[in-house]
XYZ file of C-alpha atoms in Angstrom:
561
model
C 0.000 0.000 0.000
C 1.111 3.483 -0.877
C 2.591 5.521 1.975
C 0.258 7.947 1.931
C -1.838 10.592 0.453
C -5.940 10.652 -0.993
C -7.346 7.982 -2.721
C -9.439 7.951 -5.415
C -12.304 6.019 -5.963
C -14.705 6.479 -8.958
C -16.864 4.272 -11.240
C -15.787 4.941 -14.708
C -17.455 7.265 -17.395
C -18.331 4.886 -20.197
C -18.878 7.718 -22.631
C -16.582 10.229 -21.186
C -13.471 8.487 -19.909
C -10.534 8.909 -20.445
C -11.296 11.719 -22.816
C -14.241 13.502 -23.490
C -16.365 11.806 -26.767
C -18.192 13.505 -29.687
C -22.104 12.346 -29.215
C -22.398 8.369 -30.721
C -19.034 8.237 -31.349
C -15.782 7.334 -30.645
C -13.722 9.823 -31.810
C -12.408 12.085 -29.023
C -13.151 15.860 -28.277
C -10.033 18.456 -28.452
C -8.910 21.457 -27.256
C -7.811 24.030 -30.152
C -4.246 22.695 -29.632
C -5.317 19.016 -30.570
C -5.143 17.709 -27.369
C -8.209 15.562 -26.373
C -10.522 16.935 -23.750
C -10.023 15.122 -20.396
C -12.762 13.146 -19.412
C -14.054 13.429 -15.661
C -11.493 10.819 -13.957
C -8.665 12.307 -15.540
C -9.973 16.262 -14.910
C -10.169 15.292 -11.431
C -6.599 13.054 -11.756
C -4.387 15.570 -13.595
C -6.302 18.932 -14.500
C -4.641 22.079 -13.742
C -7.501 22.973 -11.778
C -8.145 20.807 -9.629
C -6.939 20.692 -6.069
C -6.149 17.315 -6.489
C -3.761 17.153 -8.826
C -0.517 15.872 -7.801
C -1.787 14.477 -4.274
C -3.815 11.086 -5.421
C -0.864 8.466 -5.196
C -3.473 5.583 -5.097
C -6.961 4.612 -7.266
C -9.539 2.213 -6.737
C -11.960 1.826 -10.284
C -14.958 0.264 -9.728
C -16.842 -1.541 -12.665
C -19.356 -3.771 -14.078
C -18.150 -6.978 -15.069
C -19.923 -9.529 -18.083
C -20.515 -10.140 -21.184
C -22.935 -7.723 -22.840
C -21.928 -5.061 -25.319
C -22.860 -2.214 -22.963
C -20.382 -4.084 -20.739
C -17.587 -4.445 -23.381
C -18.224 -0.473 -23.916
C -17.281 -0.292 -20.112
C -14.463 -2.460 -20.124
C -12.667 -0.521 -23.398
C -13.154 2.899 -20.846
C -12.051 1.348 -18.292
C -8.569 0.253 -19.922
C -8.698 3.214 -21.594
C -8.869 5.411 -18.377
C -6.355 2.881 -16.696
C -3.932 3.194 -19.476
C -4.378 6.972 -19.361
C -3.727 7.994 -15.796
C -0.441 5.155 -15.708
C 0.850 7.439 -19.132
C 0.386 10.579 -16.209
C 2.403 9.049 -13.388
C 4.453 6.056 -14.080
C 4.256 3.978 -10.964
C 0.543 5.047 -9.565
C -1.225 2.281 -8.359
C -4.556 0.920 -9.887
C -6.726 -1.572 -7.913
C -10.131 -2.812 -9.922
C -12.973 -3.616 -8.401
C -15.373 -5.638 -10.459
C -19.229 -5.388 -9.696
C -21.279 -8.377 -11.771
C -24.773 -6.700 -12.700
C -26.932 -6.598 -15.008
C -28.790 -3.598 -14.286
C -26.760 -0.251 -13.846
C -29.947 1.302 -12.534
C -30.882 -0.906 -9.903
C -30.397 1.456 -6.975
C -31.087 -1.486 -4.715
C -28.187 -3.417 -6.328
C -25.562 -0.886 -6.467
C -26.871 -0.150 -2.804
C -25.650 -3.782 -1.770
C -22.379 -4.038 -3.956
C -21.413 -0.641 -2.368
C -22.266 -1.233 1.360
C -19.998 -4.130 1.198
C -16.967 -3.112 -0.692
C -16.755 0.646 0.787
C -15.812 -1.042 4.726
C -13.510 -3.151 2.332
C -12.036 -0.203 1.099
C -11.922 1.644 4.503
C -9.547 -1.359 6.207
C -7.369 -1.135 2.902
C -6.855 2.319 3.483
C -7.465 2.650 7.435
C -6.674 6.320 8.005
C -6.428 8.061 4.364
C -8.526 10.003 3.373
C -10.974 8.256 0.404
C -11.878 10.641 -2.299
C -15.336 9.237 -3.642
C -15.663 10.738 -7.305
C -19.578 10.519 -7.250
C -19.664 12.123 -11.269
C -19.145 9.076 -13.378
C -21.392 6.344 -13.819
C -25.564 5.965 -13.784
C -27.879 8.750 -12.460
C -28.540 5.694 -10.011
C -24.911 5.274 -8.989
C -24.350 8.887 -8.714
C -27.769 8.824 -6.217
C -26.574 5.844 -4.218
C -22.705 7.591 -3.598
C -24.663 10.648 -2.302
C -27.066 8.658 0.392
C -24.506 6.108 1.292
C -22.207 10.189 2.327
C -25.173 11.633 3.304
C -26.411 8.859 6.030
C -23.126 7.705 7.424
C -22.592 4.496 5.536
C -18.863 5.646 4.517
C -16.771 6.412 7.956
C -14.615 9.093 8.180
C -12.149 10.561 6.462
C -13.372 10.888 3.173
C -15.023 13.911 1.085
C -17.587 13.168 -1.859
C -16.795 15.374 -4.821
C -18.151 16.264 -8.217
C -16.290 17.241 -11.343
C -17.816 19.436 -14.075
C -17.368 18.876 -17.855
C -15.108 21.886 -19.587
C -18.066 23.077 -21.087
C -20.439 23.171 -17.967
C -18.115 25.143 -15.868
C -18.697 28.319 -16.649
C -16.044 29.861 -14.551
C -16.740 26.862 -11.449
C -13.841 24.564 -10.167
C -13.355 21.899 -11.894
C -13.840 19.940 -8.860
C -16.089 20.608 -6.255
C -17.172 18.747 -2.497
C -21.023 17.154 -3.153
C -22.695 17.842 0.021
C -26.934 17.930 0.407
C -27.432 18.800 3.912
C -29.615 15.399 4.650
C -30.822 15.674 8.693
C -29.813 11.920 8.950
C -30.195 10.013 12.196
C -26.684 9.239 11.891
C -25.971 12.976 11.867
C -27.801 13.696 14.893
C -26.515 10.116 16.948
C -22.892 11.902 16.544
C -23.679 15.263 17.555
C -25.705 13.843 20.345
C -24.592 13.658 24.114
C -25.747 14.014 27.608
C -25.616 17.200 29.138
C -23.261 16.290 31.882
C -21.588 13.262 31.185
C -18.792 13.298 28.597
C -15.524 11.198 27.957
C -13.392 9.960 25.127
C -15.328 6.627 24.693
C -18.447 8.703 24.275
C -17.208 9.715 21.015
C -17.216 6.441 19.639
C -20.794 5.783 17.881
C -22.057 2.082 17.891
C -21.922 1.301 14.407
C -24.125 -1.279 14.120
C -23.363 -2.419 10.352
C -20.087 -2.789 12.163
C -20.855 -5.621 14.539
C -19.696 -8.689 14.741
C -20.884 -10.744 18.013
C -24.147 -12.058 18.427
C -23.946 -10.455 21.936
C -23.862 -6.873 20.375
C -26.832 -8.038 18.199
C -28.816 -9.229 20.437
C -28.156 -6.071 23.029
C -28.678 -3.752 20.736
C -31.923 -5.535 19.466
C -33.197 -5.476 22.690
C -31.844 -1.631 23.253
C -34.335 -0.858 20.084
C -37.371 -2.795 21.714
C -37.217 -0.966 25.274
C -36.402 2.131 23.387
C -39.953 2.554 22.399
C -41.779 2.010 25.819
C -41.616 4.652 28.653
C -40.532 2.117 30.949
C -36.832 3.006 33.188
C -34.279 1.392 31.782
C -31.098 0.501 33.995
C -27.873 -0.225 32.113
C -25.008 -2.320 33.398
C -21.301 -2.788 32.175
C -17.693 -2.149 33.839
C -15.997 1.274 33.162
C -15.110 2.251 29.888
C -17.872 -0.306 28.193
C -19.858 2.360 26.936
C -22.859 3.220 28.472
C -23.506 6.465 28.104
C -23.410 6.303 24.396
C -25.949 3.347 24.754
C -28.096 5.749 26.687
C -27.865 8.074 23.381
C -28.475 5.678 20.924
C -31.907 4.617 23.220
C -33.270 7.989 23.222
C -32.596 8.765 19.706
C -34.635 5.716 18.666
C -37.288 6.550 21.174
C -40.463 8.509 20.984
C -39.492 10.243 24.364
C -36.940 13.038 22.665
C -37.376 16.612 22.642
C -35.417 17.619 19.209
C -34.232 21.059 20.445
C -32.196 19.084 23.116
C -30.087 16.572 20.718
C -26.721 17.981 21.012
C -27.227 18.255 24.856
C -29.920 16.365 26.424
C -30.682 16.453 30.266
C -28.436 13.876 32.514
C -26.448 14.230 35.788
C -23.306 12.016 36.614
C -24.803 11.390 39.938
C -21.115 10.944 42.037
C -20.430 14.732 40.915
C -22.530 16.497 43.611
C -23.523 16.429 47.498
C -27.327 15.153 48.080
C -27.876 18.377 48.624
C -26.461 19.935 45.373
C -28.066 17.226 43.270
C -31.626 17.441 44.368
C -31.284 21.421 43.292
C -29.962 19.960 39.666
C -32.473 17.199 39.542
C -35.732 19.505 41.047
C -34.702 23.181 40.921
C -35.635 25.649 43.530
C -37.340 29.023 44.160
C -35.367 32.210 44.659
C -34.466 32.003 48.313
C -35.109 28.443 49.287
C -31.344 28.640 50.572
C -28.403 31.274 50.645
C -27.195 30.810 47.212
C -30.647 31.006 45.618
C -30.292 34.286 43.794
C -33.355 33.572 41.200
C -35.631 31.023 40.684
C -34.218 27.586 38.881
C -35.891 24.672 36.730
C -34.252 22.007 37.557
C -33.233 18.752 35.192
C -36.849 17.321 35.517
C -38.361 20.138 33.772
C -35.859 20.096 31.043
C -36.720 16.388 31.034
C -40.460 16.655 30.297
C -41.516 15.134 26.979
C -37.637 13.592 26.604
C -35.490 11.357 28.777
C -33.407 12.001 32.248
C -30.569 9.998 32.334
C -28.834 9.625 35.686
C -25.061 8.048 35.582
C -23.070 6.596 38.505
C -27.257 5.859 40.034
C -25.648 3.706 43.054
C -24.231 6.875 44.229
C -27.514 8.791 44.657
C -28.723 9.354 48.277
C -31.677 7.340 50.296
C -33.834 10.736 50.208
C -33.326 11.187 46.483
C -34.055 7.862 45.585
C -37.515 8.388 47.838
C -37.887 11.933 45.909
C -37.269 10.470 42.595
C -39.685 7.262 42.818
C -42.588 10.011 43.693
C -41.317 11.513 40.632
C -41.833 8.856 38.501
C -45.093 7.416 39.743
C -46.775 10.288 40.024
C -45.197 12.495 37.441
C -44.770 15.254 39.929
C -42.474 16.715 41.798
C -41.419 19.696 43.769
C -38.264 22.488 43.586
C -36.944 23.564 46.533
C -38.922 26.029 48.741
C -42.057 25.489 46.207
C -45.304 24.455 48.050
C -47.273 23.296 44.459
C -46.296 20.725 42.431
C -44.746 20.662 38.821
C -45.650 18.084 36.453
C -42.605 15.909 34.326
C -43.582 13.378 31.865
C -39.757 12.221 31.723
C -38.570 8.664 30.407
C -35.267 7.479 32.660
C -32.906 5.956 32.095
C -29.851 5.080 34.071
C -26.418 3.603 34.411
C -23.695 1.494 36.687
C -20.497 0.292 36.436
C -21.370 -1.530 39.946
C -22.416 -5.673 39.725
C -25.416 -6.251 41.104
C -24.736 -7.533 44.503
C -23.128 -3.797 45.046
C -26.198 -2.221 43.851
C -28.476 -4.267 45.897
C -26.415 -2.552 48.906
C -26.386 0.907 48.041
C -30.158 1.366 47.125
C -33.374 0.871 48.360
C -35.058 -2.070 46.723
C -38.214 -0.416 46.086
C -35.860 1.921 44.033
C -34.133 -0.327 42.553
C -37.051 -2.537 41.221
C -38.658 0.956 39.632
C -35.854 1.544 37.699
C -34.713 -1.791 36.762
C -37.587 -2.581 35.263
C -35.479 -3.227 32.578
C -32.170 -4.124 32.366
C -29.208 -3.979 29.732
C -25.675 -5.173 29.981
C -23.274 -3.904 27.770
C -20.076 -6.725 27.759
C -16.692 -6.063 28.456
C -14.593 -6.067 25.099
C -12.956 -9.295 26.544
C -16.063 -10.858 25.929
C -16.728 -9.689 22.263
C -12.746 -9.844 21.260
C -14.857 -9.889 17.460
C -15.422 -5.985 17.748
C -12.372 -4.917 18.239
C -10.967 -4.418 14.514
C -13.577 -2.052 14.179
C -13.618 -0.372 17.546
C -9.874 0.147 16.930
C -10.142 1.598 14.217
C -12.694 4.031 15.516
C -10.916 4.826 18.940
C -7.357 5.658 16.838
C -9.059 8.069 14.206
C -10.716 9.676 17.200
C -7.633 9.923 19.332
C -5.597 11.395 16.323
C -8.003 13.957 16.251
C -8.348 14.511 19.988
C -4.833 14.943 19.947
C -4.141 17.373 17.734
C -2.160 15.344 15.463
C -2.131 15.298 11.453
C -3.033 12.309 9.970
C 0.877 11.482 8.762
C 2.295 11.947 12.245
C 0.087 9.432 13.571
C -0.155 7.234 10.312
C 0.627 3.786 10.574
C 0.755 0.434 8.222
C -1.712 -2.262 8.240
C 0.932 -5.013 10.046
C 0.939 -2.528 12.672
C -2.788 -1.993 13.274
C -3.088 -5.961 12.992
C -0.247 -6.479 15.682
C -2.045 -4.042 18.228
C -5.513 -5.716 17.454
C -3.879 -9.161 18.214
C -2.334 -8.081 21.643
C -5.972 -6.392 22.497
C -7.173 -9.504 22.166
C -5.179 -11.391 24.412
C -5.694 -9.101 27.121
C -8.142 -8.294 29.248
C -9.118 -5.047 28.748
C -9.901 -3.607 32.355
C -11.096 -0.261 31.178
C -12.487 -1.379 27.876
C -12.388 1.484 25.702
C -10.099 3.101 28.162
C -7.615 0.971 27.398
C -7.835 1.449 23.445
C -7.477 5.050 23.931
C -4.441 4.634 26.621
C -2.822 2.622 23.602
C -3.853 5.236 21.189
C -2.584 8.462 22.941
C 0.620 6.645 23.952
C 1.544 5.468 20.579
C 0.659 9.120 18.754
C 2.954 10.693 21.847
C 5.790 8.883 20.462
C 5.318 9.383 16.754
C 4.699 12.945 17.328
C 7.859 13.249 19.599
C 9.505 16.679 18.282
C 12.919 15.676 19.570
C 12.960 11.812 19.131
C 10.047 10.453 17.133
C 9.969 6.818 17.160
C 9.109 4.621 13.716
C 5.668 2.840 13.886
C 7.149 -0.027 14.552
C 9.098 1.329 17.569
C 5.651 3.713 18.553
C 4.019 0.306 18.642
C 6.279 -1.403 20.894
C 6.517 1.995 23.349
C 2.710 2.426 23.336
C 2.040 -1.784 24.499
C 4.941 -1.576 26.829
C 3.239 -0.936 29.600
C 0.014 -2.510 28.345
C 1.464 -5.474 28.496
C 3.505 -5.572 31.453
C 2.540 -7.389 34.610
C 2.354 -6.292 38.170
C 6.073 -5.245 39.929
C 6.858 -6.140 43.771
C 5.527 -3.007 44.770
C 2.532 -3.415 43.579
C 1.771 -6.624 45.264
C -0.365 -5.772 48.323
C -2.732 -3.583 45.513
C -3.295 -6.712 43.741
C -4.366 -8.985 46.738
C -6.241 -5.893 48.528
C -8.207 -5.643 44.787
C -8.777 -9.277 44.401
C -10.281 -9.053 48.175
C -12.344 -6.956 47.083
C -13.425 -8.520 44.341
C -14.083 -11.587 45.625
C -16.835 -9.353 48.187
C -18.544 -7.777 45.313
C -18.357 -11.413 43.556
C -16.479 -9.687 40.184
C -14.058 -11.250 37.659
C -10.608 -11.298 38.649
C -10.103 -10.833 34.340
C -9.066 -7.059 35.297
C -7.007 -7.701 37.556
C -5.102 -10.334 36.166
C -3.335 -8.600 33.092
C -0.663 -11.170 31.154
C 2.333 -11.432 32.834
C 0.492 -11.456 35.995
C 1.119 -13.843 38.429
C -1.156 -14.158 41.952
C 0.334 -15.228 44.881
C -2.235 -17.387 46.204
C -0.074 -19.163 49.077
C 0.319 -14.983 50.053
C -3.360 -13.819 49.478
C -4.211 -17.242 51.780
C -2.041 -16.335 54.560
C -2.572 -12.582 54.902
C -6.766 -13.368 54.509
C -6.421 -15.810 57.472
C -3.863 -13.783 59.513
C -6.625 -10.969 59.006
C -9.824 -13.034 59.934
C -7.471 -14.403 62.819
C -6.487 -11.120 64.273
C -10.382 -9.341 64.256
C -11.833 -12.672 66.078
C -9.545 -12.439 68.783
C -9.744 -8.730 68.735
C -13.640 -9.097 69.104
C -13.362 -11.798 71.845
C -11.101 -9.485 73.751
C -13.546 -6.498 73.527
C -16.913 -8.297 74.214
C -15.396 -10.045 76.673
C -16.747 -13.772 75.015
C -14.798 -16.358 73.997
C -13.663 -17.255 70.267
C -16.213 -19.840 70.773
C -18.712 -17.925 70.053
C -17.739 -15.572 66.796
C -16.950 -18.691 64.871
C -16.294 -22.445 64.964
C -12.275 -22.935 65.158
C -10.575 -22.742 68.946
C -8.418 -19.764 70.198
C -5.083 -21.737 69.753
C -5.824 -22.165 65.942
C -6.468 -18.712 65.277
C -3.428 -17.952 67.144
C -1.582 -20.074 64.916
C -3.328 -18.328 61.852
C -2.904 -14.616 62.932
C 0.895 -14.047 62.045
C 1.216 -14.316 57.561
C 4.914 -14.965 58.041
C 4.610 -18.136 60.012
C 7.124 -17.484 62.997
C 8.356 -20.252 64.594
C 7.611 -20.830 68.058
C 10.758 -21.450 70.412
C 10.874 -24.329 72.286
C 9.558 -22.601 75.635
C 6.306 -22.076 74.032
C 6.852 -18.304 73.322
C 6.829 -16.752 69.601
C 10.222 -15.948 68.248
């Protein structure tokens, strides 16, 4: 694959490629000066005015492939035009992609033949910028190229261009971008966020052409069938697995959306604030109701009404807001702070944890609870769905090159080095799940973009799954078996915690447990003043035994030494 640089990709002009043709014949238009009039692929290619000349190292021709006469007609252009634009630069690279149809018309046709080469095309050429020549070919190609732009079918970069014949100018570029200005729900999903809760994994859409797990599927066909009731919908998964953009994708396929509040709809990250502060955010107040009340406030509830609340991080909200809220959504009323009447909010709510459900039973009330998991989603961990990750890659490094601030051939790299990182994702476990993509990302565009020692991709690579990879050091031993403690009380997977490389020390995490256990019975016995007996069913002199990790010897006197 070229280095770098555009690529083109274009159906060929049967009539008008390479050159321009006199009507129902085949003898070439010219210029005063003999020379034949370029036809669209080559105006675009090589014309003097157009702003791609000299910058499209790499061309993709896409064509109908048979045996008709219409077809042989396409077949002379297209070795024509190939011929042509090799005579231009020596060297340029030509890939062909044959289409086999009958029917240059069929919209639905072209439809399917594009929406599976174009993601073809987009892993070929992974973060170059495809130029999609929408001028040559059928009325009906030329229709499908503009929809497939228009409604997110073709992901990012690209631009979709037009070319005008020399006699259609009339003083226009030859070249110009082909944009319509279509409201798609594609356009909205990636403009869309929550109010309050924002992060780099938020900017990655589900693309659900992309998917490749039937767990995905099956979420996300679920996701579509609660979307359309007003029924609370809780949604589980670690850090990093997404949720928030889940919430977004649920309310834009749901009834319960106000349209002037796409690009920031009402949600609280409920771990932000005090109880205090977030029943103000969540129910407003009336000027006065306390000393910072200046002027009177609607709070998140109003801005809800006819749309959807969505409250993250819901295990940290307090027992009296949880009481507050289930009034809330019962009753559809509510009242701000230092307001005697009522205000009415016919919300939809949906909300989010990162907590497993043994944790969540603790923290809230279960009436609470049951109201707002009603209906429940879990969104996997990547480990799960290792399938999604060539695409998900993909999508996290194009974001974090733009996040970043870096041009797209600081942070370019080649396919065997996209492949290597997808193969090492796999293999690991993933703690943060989309965190961890973008910790890969940033730390392999750091060292490319280096102004004073910029490693090679293949060195970037290495730096940036360094300390990916690496297991857990001496010192940070006692973490590990306090974390797997922990984990084993909130019954999670110990897949986090165990990265490769990793090794437990079970014979360790067995002693200090015990020595623990050991040391709080006989503390307990000492200050209740009842024997070990009765806190739990092994004597005193085992737990003495038990209570020191290290296993010190006792001298022969009886005494610990």
């Amino acid at each position: 694959m070229s280095a770098g640089g555009p690529v083109l990709v274009s159906w060929v002009a049967q009539k008008n490629d390479p050159y321009e043709r006199k009507d129902r014949s085949d003898e070439y238009l010219r210029e005063p000066d003999g020379q034949p009039i370029l036809g669209p692929t080559l105006a675009l290619f090589c014309d003097d005015d157009s702003p791609f000349k000299g910058k499209i190292h790499e061309v993709v021709l896409l064509h109908r492939e048979g045996s008709d006469e219409k077809i042989a007609l396409e077949r002379r252009a297209l070795d024509e035009t190939r011929q042509a634009l090799l005579e231009r630069r020596p060297g340029l690279r030509i890939s062909l992609e044959p289409w086999r149809a009958e029917d240059p018309t069929d919209h639905k046709a072209i439809f399917e033949f594009l929406r599976g080469k174009v993601p073809e095309l987009r892993q070929r050429f992974r973060d170059r910028e495809l130029v999609i020549h929408a001028t040559p070919g059928t009325p009906s190609m030329q229709t499908i190229w503009v929809l497939m732009a228009e409604t997110g079918f073709i992901d990012q970069p690209f631009q979709l261009v037009k070319s005008y014949r020399k006699h259609e100018r009339n003083g226009q570029p030859t070249v110009v971008p082909l944009q319509v200005g279509i409201e798609s729900f594609y356009k909205v999903y990636m403009t869309s966020r929550p109010a309050e809760v924002t992060s780099d994994e938020g900017s990655i859409p589900w693309d659900l052409k992309q998917f490749r797990s039937e767990q995905f599927r099956k979420l996300f066909t679920e996701a579509r069938r609660f979307a359309q009731l007003k029924v609370p919908v809780l949604i589980l998964g670690e850090r990093g697995t997404g949720k928030t953009k889940l919430a977004s994708w649920i309310r834009l396929h749901s009834p319960y959306r106000s349209l002037e509040h796409d690009t920031r709809w009402p949600s609280v990250a409920c771990g932000q604030y005090s109880p205090e502060t977030m029943r103000a955010e969540l129910f407003g107040y009336r000027k006065g109701a306390f000393t910072d009340a200046r002027e009177d406030r609607d709070g998140l509830l109003a801005e809800a009404d006819k749309d959807t609340l969505f409250l993250d991080e819901i295990g940290d909200i307090s027992k009296d807001l949880q009481r507050l809220l289930i009034r809330a959504l019962e009753e559809k009323q509510y009242l701000r702070l230092g307001d005697t009447r009522p205000k009415k909010s016919d919300f939809r709510l949906l909300t989010a944890t990162n907590l497993p459900p043994t944790a969540l039973r603790e923290r809230l009330d279960a009436d609470f609870l049951d109201r707002i998991g009603l209906l429940r989603l879990r969104l996997p961990p990547l480990r799960e769905v290792p399938e999604e990750l060539l695409w998900l890659w993909d999508a996290t490094y194009q974001v974090a090159t733009r996040r970043s601030g870096a041009t797209p051939s600081q942070a370019r790299l080649g396919a065997s080095h996209h492949d290597q990182i997808i193969k090492t994702l796999r293999r690991h476990p993933l703690p943060g799940n989309l965190r961890d993509l973008f910790s890969v990302a940033y730390r392999l565009i750091a060292a490319r973009c280096d102004a004073y020692e910029p490693l090679s991709p293949g060195d970037a690579m290495e730096y940036a799954l360094e300390e990916f990879e690496a297991g857990s050091s001496p010192t940070e031993e006692a973490a590990l078996l306090r974390d797997v403690a922990q984990a084993f009380a909130l019954s999670q997977p110990l897949d986090p915690l165990l990265r490769p490389g990793t090794r437990l020390p079970t014979r360790k995490l067995n002693k200090e447990l015990m020595a623990f256990v050991a040391r709080e019975l006989r503390r307990l016995s000492s200050v209740r003043g009842v024997p070990i007996g009765e806190l739990c069913d092994v004597t005193d002199r085992t737990l003495r035994e038990r209570k020191d990790p290290a296993g010190r010897k006792k001298s022969s006197d009886g005494a610990e030494g």
